[in-house]
Tab-separated table of C-alpha atoms in Angstrom:
chain	number	residue	atom	x	y	z
C	5	MET	CA	2.689	10.714	22.574
C	6	LYS	CA	0.360	11.545	25.455
C	7	ARG	CA	-0.004	15.100	26.737
C	8	VAL	CA	-0.888	16.076	30.297
C	9	THR	CA	-3.750	18.559	30.485
C	10	LEU	CA	-3.584	21.198	33.202
C	11	THR	CA	-6.923	22.588	34.360
C	12	LEU	CA	-5.682	24.871	37.142
C	13	PRO	CA	-7.408	28.268	37.103
C	14	LEU	CA	-4.115	30.138	37.452
C	15	ILE	CA	-0.679	29.207	36.153
C	16	SER	CA	2.252	31.184	37.522
C	17	LEU	CA	4.890	32.684	35.265
C	18	ALA	CA	7.442	30.480	36.993
C	19	ALA	CA	5.441	27.396	36.070
C	20	CYS	CA	5.207	28.552	32.462
C	21	ALA	CA	8.938	29.046	32.339
C	22	ALA	CA	9.514	25.565	33.709
C	23	GLY	CA	7.784	23.832	30.817
C	24	GLU	CA	4.931	23.693	28.335
C	25	VAL	CA	1.438	24.389	29.696
C	26	GLU	CA	-1.300	22.438	27.982
C	27	VAL	CA	-4.609	23.991	26.991
C	28	PRO	CA	-7.510	22.107	28.664
C	29	ILE	CA	-9.219	19.577	26.419
C	30	ALA	CA	-12.566	21.387	26.594
C	31	VAL	CA	-10.931	24.524	25.198
C	32	ARG	CA	-9.144	22.580	22.456
C	33	ILE	CA	-12.415	20.958	21.368
C	34	ALA	CA	-14.243	24.297	21.423
C	35	ASN	CA	-11.585	25.942	19.239
C	36	ALA	CA	-11.359	23.071	16.755
C	37	THR	CA	-13.378	22.608	13.573
C	38	PRO	CA	-16.646	20.809	14.453
C	39	ALA	CA	-16.628	17.012	14.264
C	40	VAL	CA	-19.535	14.621	13.730
C	41	SER	CA	-20.076	11.729	16.133
C	42	VAL	CA	-19.998	7.980	15.558
C	43	THR	CA	-20.066	5.081	18.000
C	44	ALA	CA	-18.001	1.909	18.092
C	45	ARG	CA	-19.623	-1.438	17.336
C	46	GLY	CA	-16.880	-3.472	18.993
C	47	GLU	CA	-13.699	-3.325	21.037
C	48	THR	CA	-10.746	-5.540	21.835
C	49	THR	CA	-9.848	-7.073	25.150
C	50	PRO	CA	-7.578	-4.581	26.986
C	51	VAL	CA	-3.841	-5.096	26.672
C	52	GLY	CA	-2.022	-6.804	29.507
C	53	THR	CA	-0.019	-3.776	30.648
C	54	THR	CA	-2.178	-1.911	33.164
C	55	ASN	CA	-1.939	1.636	34.514
C	56	ALA	CA	0.266	2.732	31.616
C	57	ASP	CA	0.230	4.199	28.122
C	58	ALA	CA	0.604	0.790	26.479
C	59	ALA	CA	-1.766	-0.055	23.597
C	60	ASP	CA	-0.559	1.798	20.538
C	61	ASP	CA	-1.139	0.748	16.937
C	62	PRO	CA	-3.404	-1.690	15.008
C	63	ALA	CA	-3.196	-3.449	11.660
C	64	ILE	CA	-5.930	-5.381	9.824
C	65	TRP	CA	-5.877	-8.617	7.855
C	66	ARG	CA	-9.073	-9.178	5.862
C	67	ASN	CA	-10.141	-12.754	5.198
C	68	ALA	CA	-11.579	-12.506	1.695
C	69	ALA	CA	-13.083	-16.004	1.860
C	70	ASP	CA	-14.730	-15.443	5.248
C	71	PRO	CA	-14.704	-11.709	6.123
C	72	ALA	CA	-16.096	-12.260	9.630
C	73	ALA	CA	-12.983	-14.367	10.342
C	74	SER	CA	-10.658	-11.440	9.666
C	75	LEU	CA	-7.933	-10.636	12.189
C	76	ILE	CA	-6.520	-7.593	13.976
C	77	VAL	CA	-2.897	-7.224	15.046
C	78	GLY	CA	-2.190	-4.679	17.773
C	79	THR	CA	0.782	-3.630	19.879
C	80	ASP	CA	1.267	-3.335	23.597
C	81	LYS	CA	4.337	-1.130	23.359
C	82	LYS	CA	5.531	-2.246	26.779
C	83	ALA	CA	5.242	-5.981	26.106
C	84	GLY	CA	4.606	-7.345	22.606
C	85	VAL	CA	2.092	-8.067	19.862
C	86	TYR	CA	-1.519	-9.271	20.090
C	87	VAL	CA	-3.764	-10.956	17.553
C	88	TYR	CA	-7.522	-10.420	17.980
C	89	GLY	CA	-10.601	-11.704	16.206
C	90	LEU	CA	-13.325	-9.295	15.099
C	91	ASP	CA	-15.104	-10.257	18.315
C	92	GLY	CA	-12.255	-8.516	20.137
C	93	ARG	CA	-11.026	-11.625	21.891
C	94	VAL	CA	-7.317	-12.383	22.095
C	95	ARG	CA	-6.278	-15.111	19.674
C	96	ASP	CA	-2.544	-14.891	20.312
C	97	PHE	CA	0.121	-12.868	22.118
C	98	LEU	CA	3.827	-12.874	21.361
C	99	ASP	CA	6.254	-11.422	23.889
C	100	ALA	CA	8.376	-9.116	21.744
C	101	GLY	CA	9.241	-6.433	24.269
C	102	ARG	CA	8.948	-2.766	23.345
C	103	VAL	CA	7.397	-2.793	19.870
C	104	ASN	CA	5.629	0.444	19.056
C	105	ASN	CA	3.828	0.532	15.687
C	106	VAL	CA	2.788	-2.340	13.424
C	107	ASP	CA	1.759	-2.992	9.824
C	108	LEU	CA	1.182	-6.078	7.686
C	109	LYS	CA	1.051	-7.184	4.088
C	110	ASP	CA	-0.480	-10.308	2.544
C	111	GLY	CA	0.898	-12.216	-0.410
C	112	VAL	CA	4.544	-11.818	0.606
C	113	THR	CA	7.133	-14.481	-0.145
C	114	ILE	CA	8.182	-15.871	3.246
C	115	ASN	CA	10.747	-18.639	3.607
C	116	GLY	CA	9.885	-20.238	0.280
C	117	GLY	CA	6.121	-19.855	0.581
C	118	THR	CA	3.552	-17.078	0.437
C	119	GLY	CA	2.006	-15.562	3.537
C	120	ILE	CA	1.160	-12.589	5.729
C	121	LEU	CA	4.183	-10.571	6.829
C	122	VAL	CA	3.829	-8.477	9.995
C	123	VAL	CA	6.419	-5.774	10.734
C	124	ALA	CA	6.715	-3.844	14.005
C	125	SER	CA	8.980	-0.952	14.977
C	126	ASP	CA	11.275	-2.374	17.660
C	127	ARG	CA	12.533	0.106	20.253
C	128	ASN	CA	14.066	-2.349	22.708
C	129	ASP	CA	17.343	-0.565	21.961
C	130	ILE	CA	16.559	3.163	21.892
C	131	ALA	CA	19.934	3.958	20.338
C	132	ARG	CA	19.491	1.598	17.380
C	133	ALA	CA	16.142	1.142	15.657
C	134	LYS	CA	15.062	-2.307	14.557
C	135	LEU	CA	12.263	-3.891	12.571
C	136	ALA	CA	10.771	-7.014	14.146
C	137	LEU	CA	9.317	-9.377	11.524
C	138	PHE	CA	6.625	-11.987	12.107
C	139	GLN	CA	4.457	-14.316	10.044
C	140	LEU	CA	0.735	-14.422	10.786
C	141	ASP	CA	-1.002	-17.771	10.264
C	142	PRO	CA	-4.549	-16.925	9.104
C	143	VAL	CA	-5.928	-20.312	10.168
C	144	THR	CA	-4.555	-20.544	13.714
C	145	ALA	CA	-4.250	-16.751	14.194
C	146	LYS	CA	-0.777	-17.365	15.622
C	147	LEU	CA	2.324	-15.234	15.128
C	148	LYS	CA	5.728	-16.688	14.387
C	149	ALA	CA	8.838	-14.578	14.953
C	150	LEU	CA	10.997	-14.474	11.810
C	151	GLY	CA	13.852	-12.214	12.851
C	152	ILE	CA	15.105	-8.672	13.374
C	153	VAL	CA	16.269	-6.224	10.697
C	154	ASP	CA	18.289	-3.060	11.268
C	155	GLY	CA	16.375	0.208	10.956
C	156	GLY	CA	19.145	2.758	11.466
C	157	SER	CA	20.591	4.856	14.253
C	158	GLY	CA	17.996	6.311	16.631
C	159	GLU	CA	14.825	5.342	18.482
C	160	ALA	CA	12.227	3.395	16.496
C	161	TYR	CA	8.748	4.907	16.526
C	162	GLY	CA	6.418	4.545	13.541
C	163	VAL	CA	6.312	1.940	10.778
C	164	CYS	CA	4.342	1.273	7.610
C	165	MET	CA	4.789	-1.004	4.612
C	166	GLY	CA	4.597	-0.463	0.884
C	167	SER	CA	5.478	-2.253	-2.314
C	168	ASP	CA	6.027	-1.520	-5.990
C	169	THR	CA	7.509	-3.264	-8.987
C	170	ALA	CA	10.963	-2.875	-7.429
C	171	GLY	CA	10.123	-4.743	-4.241
C	172	LEU	CA	8.789	-4.650	-0.684
C	173	TYR	CA	9.624	-1.855	1.745
C	174	ALA	CA	9.184	-0.896	5.373
C	175	PHE	CA	9.303	2.784	6.223
C	176	ILE	CA	10.559	3.171	9.789
C	177	VAL	CA	9.932	6.578	11.362
C	178	LEU	CA	12.465	7.432	14.041
C	179	LYS	CA	11.488	9.617	16.973
C	180	ASP	CA	13.522	12.593	15.705
C	181	GLY	CA	11.654	12.711	12.377
C	182	THR	CA	14.112	10.640	10.351
C	183	ILE	CA	12.401	8.182	7.981
C	184	ASN	CA	14.419	5.235	6.669
C	185	GLN	CA	13.110	3.243	3.711
C	186	VAL	CA	14.183	-0.374	4.191
C	187	ALA	CA	14.060	-2.907	1.361
C	188	LEU	CA	12.869	-6.191	2.876
C	189	ASP	CA	13.469	-9.766	1.775
C	190	ALA	CA	11.771	-12.518	3.783
C	191	SER	CA	12.120	-15.210	1.136
C	192	GLY	CA	15.011	-16.988	2.844
C	193	THR	CA	15.402	-18.723	6.177
C	194	THR	CA	16.364	-15.437	7.839
C	195	PRO	CA	14.845	-12.125	6.680
C	196	THR	CA	17.141	-9.345	5.527
C	197	GLY	CA	16.801	-5.597	5.140
C	198	ARG	CA	18.763	-2.788	3.553
C	199	ILE	CA	18.252	0.958	4.009
C	200	VAL	CA	17.868	2.334	0.493
C	201	ARG	CA	16.843	5.902	1.220
C	202	THR	CA	16.500	8.376	4.099
C	203	MET	CA	14.042	11.253	4.433
C	204	LYS	CA	13.699	13.802	7.224
C	205	LEU	CA	11.118	15.893	9.027
C	206	ASP	CA	12.303	18.476	11.521
C	207	THR	CA	10.667	17.275	14.729
C	208	GLN	CA	9.103	14.249	16.457
C	209	SER	CA	7.066	12.116	14.040
C	210	GLU	CA	5.367	8.733	14.213
C	211	GLY	CA	2.262	7.784	12.249
C	212	CYS	CA	2.661	6.808	8.608
C	213	ALA	CA	0.891	4.986	5.790
C	214	VAL	CA	1.723	4.085	2.187
C	215	ASP	CA	-0.656	4.263	-0.769
C	216	ASP	CA	0.741	1.712	-3.228
C	217	ARG	CA	-1.655	2.879	-5.952
C	218	THR	CA	-0.122	6.349	-6.150
C	219	GLY	CA	3.333	5.589	-4.726
C	220	THR	CA	2.809	8.017	-1.851
C	221	LEU	CA	4.057	7.916	1.731
C	222	TYR	CA	2.101	9.910	4.330
C	223	VAL	CA	3.764	10.882	7.635
C	224	ALA	CA	2.419	12.805	10.636
C	225	GLU	CA	4.834	15.247	12.296
C	226	GLU	CA	3.230	15.545	15.707
C	227	ASP	CA	3.320	19.302	16.383
C	228	VAL	CA	3.498	20.391	12.735
C	229	GLY	CA	1.010	18.463	10.606
C	230	LEU	CA	0.571	15.898	7.834
C	231	TRP	CA	3.109	15.454	5.013
C	232	ARG	CA	3.461	13.310	1.909
C	233	PHE	CA	6.578	11.961	0.214
C	234	ASP	CA	7.249	10.073	-2.983
C	235	ALA	CA	7.362	6.453	-1.775
C	236	ARG	CA	9.577	5.208	-4.599
C	237	ALA	CA	13.141	4.340	-3.637
C	238	SER	CA	14.293	6.464	-6.571
C	239	GLY	CA	11.919	9.328	-5.777
C	240	SER	CA	12.460	12.787	-4.323
C	241	THR	CA	13.061	13.052	-0.571
C	242	THR	CA	11.433	16.505	-0.397
C	243	PRO	CA	8.102	16.444	1.503
C	244	THR	CA	4.897	18.285	0.640
C	245	LYS	CA	2.732	19.541	3.483
C	246	ILE	CA	-0.900	18.493	3.219
C	247	ALA	CA	-2.223	20.099	6.389
C	248	ALA	CA	-0.930	21.973	9.420
C	249	ALA	CA	-1.576	21.104	13.046
C	250	ASP	CA	-3.285	24.462	13.337
C	251	GLY	CA	-5.552	23.766	16.298
C	252	LYS	CA	-8.535	23.658	13.936
C	253	ASN	CA	-8.628	20.704	11.548
C	254	ILE	CA	-5.707	18.989	13.304
C	255	VAL	CA	-5.112	19.655	16.989
C	256	ALA	CA	-1.624	18.548	18.011
C	257	ASP	CA	-0.536	15.882	18.378
C	258	ALA	CA	-0.978	14.624	14.824
C	259	GLU	CA	-0.641	10.889	15.448
C	260	GLY	CA	-1.852	7.789	13.588
C	261	VAL	CA	-2.317	7.823	9.813
C	262	ALA	CA	-4.484	5.507	7.680
C	263	ILE	CA	-5.627	5.320	4.061
C	264	ALA	CA	-9.132	4.512	2.793
C	265	PRO	CA	-8.614	3.897	-0.942
C	266	ILE	CA	-11.461	4.419	-3.408
C	267	GLY	CA	-11.060	3.633	-7.100
C	268	GLU	CA	-7.684	3.822	-8.788
C	269	LYS	CA	-6.352	7.066	-7.321
C	270	ASP	CA	-8.846	8.580	-4.867
C	271	GLY	CA	-10.122	8.021	-1.363
C	272	TYR	CA	-9.149	9.506	1.987
C	273	VAL	CA	-6.086	9.823	4.165
C	274	ILE	CA	-7.096	9.944	7.829
C	275	VAL	CA	-5.013	11.378	10.668
C	276	SER	CA	-5.604	11.130	14.407
C	277	SER	CA	-6.078	14.648	15.806
C	278	GLN	CA	-5.022	13.473	19.250
C	279	GLY	CA	-5.246	16.876	20.931
C	280	ASP	CA	-9.036	17.016	20.674
C	281	ASN	CA	-9.906	13.310	20.378
C	282	ALA	CA	-10.917	13.502	16.718
C	283	TYR	CA	-10.027	12.058	13.306
C	284	THR	CA	-9.567	14.233	10.228
C	285	LEU	CA	-10.042	13.209	6.585
C	286	TYR	CA	-8.307	14.649	3.511
C	287	ARG	CA	-9.058	13.720	-0.086
C	288	ILE	CA	-6.222	11.817	-1.700
C	289	SER	CA	-6.704	13.236	-5.203
C	290	ASP	CA	-6.169	16.888	-4.245
C	291	ASP	CA	-5.214	16.976	-0.514
C	292	SER	CA	-8.417	18.906	0.277
C	293	TYR	CA	-10.032	18.865	3.723
C	294	VAL	CA	-13.100	16.603	3.867
C	295	GLY	CA	-14.319	16.493	7.467
C	296	ARG	CA	-13.784	15.290	11.019
C	297	PHE	CA	-15.387	12.742	13.333
C	298	ARG	CA	-15.158	11.546	16.933
C	299	ILE	CA	-15.889	8.153	18.460
C	300	VAL	CA	-18.215	8.931	21.353
C	301	ASP	CA	-19.724	6.855	24.133
C	302	GLY	CA	-22.479	4.473	23.109
C	303	ALA	CA	-23.111	0.850	23.944
C	304	ILE	CA	-19.300	0.748	23.857
C	305	GLY	CA	-17.127	3.559	25.169
C	306	GLY	CA	-15.624	6.215	22.959
C	307	THR	CA	-11.962	7.012	22.336
C	308	GLU	CA	-9.592	9.589	23.747
C	309	GLU	CA	-5.952	10.467	23.070
C	310	THR	CA	-5.710	8.076	20.120
C	311	ASP	CA	-2.265	7.045	18.914
C	312	GLY	CA	-2.527	4.479	16.119
C	313	ILE	CA	-5.404	4.047	13.672
C	314	GLU	CA	-6.110	1.751	10.732
C	315	VAL	CA	-8.857	1.410	8.145
C	316	MET	CA	-9.656	-1.167	5.494
C	317	LEU	CA	-12.599	-0.979	3.121
C	318	GLY	CA	-14.543	-4.009	1.932
C	319	ASP	CA	-16.723	-6.729	3.385
C	320	PHE	CA	-16.084	-7.527	7.051
C	321	GLY	CA	-19.410	-9.236	7.676
C	322	PRO	CA	-22.732	-7.761	8.810
C	323	GLN	CA	-21.253	-6.090	11.898
C	324	TYR	CA	-18.929	-3.854	9.869
C	325	PRO	CA	-20.585	-2.935	6.565
C	326	GLY	CA	-18.402	-1.139	4.051
C	327	GLY	CA	-15.197	-1.664	5.954
C	328	LEU	CA	-13.514	-1.472	9.344
C	329	PHE	CA	-11.905	1.491	11.134
C	330	ILE	CA	-9.862	0.805	14.286
C	331	ALA	CA	-8.587	3.361	16.796
C	332	GLN	CA	-6.430	2.944	19.878
C	333	ASP	CA	-8.193	4.211	22.998
C	334	GLY	CA	-5.885	6.000	25.411
C	335	GLN	CA	-8.469	6.334	28.200
C	336	ASN	CA	-10.454	3.109	28.454
C	337	GLY	CA	-12.280	3.863	31.681
C	338	ALA	CA	-10.879	1.914	34.618
C	339	ALA	CA	-9.494	-0.801	32.339
C	340	ALA	CA	-6.181	-0.956	30.510
C	341	GLN	CA	-6.033	0.621	27.064
C	342	ASN	CA	-7.543	-1.172	24.080
C	343	PHE	CA	-8.739	-0.698	20.488
C	344	LYS	CA	-12.217	0.384	19.368
C	345	LEU	CA	-13.854	-0.968	16.178
C	346	VAL	CA	-16.100	1.232	14.013
C	347	ALA	CA	-18.054	0.367	10.853
C	348	TRP	CA	-16.871	2.416	7.884
C	349	ALA	CA	-20.523	2.729	6.800
C	350	ASP	CA	-21.233	4.653	10.028
C	351	ILE	CA	-18.426	7.116	9.279
C	352	VAL	CA	-19.613	7.557	5.687
C	353	LYS	CA	-23.157	8.272	6.872
C	354	ALA	CA	-22.121	10.677	9.632
C	355	LEU	CA	-19.885	12.715	7.294
C	356	GLY	CA	-22.250	12.525	4.317
C	357	LEU	CA	-19.569	11.009	2.087
C	358	PRO	CA	-20.472	9.652	-1.360
C	359	GLN	CA	-21.685	6.068	-1.145
């Protein structure tokens, strides 16, 4: 969700009564907890929809055999789904209409074989949420549409995937804060889905991520903060608040969510602090605040007003040591919006995290 910043020196009482008045970005940054700076090492080709809030959410597939040949999937929420190489060039585009967020999982049974399942939140019908399912071919970098699965009543917004011994799930976050857990089965000719559980946050929510190691679902409620749920279909539907959007560590909107796993149960959950163009880390083991960073201008431009983020640790070739962090850029100069690529090693160094 993008906010309009007003920088007028005087706002009348009538104007205040008419609607929300945004605090200027310079003030929000000054009031927020300090953030260290990193620079991007790469960026994707801008999405095809120009002059609009269009690029939204990325997902990463890591090629274990040839890490430099890994792929990025990203949404143009006005048009469809892109596949990019690590060089940022477009490898494929599939016209899927208004798909908002995206996630993927490797090693899924798809139509009798094993492959990479891509799931996007489909908001082509704002009254009835859908999940759009695709298969990503790692050799050709092409997407194949598999089908549409029902996601419940309401407007689709966020999506993330998780799995456990009971099966594969997509968590679809509806715009009103409803979260439906959908059991997926793509093993047949046509994929199927069944809502097995519903959770609820009070207000508009979007970003989410699942930590399969701990069975935890993380969800960002935009004006409230970051929450976690039990991700098991049999688990409690009561959320636990990790952090508030207090204008300090998280400046509303709280947007994209990503997980950087370390060891069996630790690592970091990262949330996009969209209101001051920063990213905030919390330790998974105890929910404690770790630090904040911004992607600033360098050889490649920085990021502003970030919606979706993703991170994956591991070898991505010499350009991205330690792992890859991707952030949507809401203000890409004169060009259409795109995604910026940052080496995880640069974030670790800037924040002084344990190596």
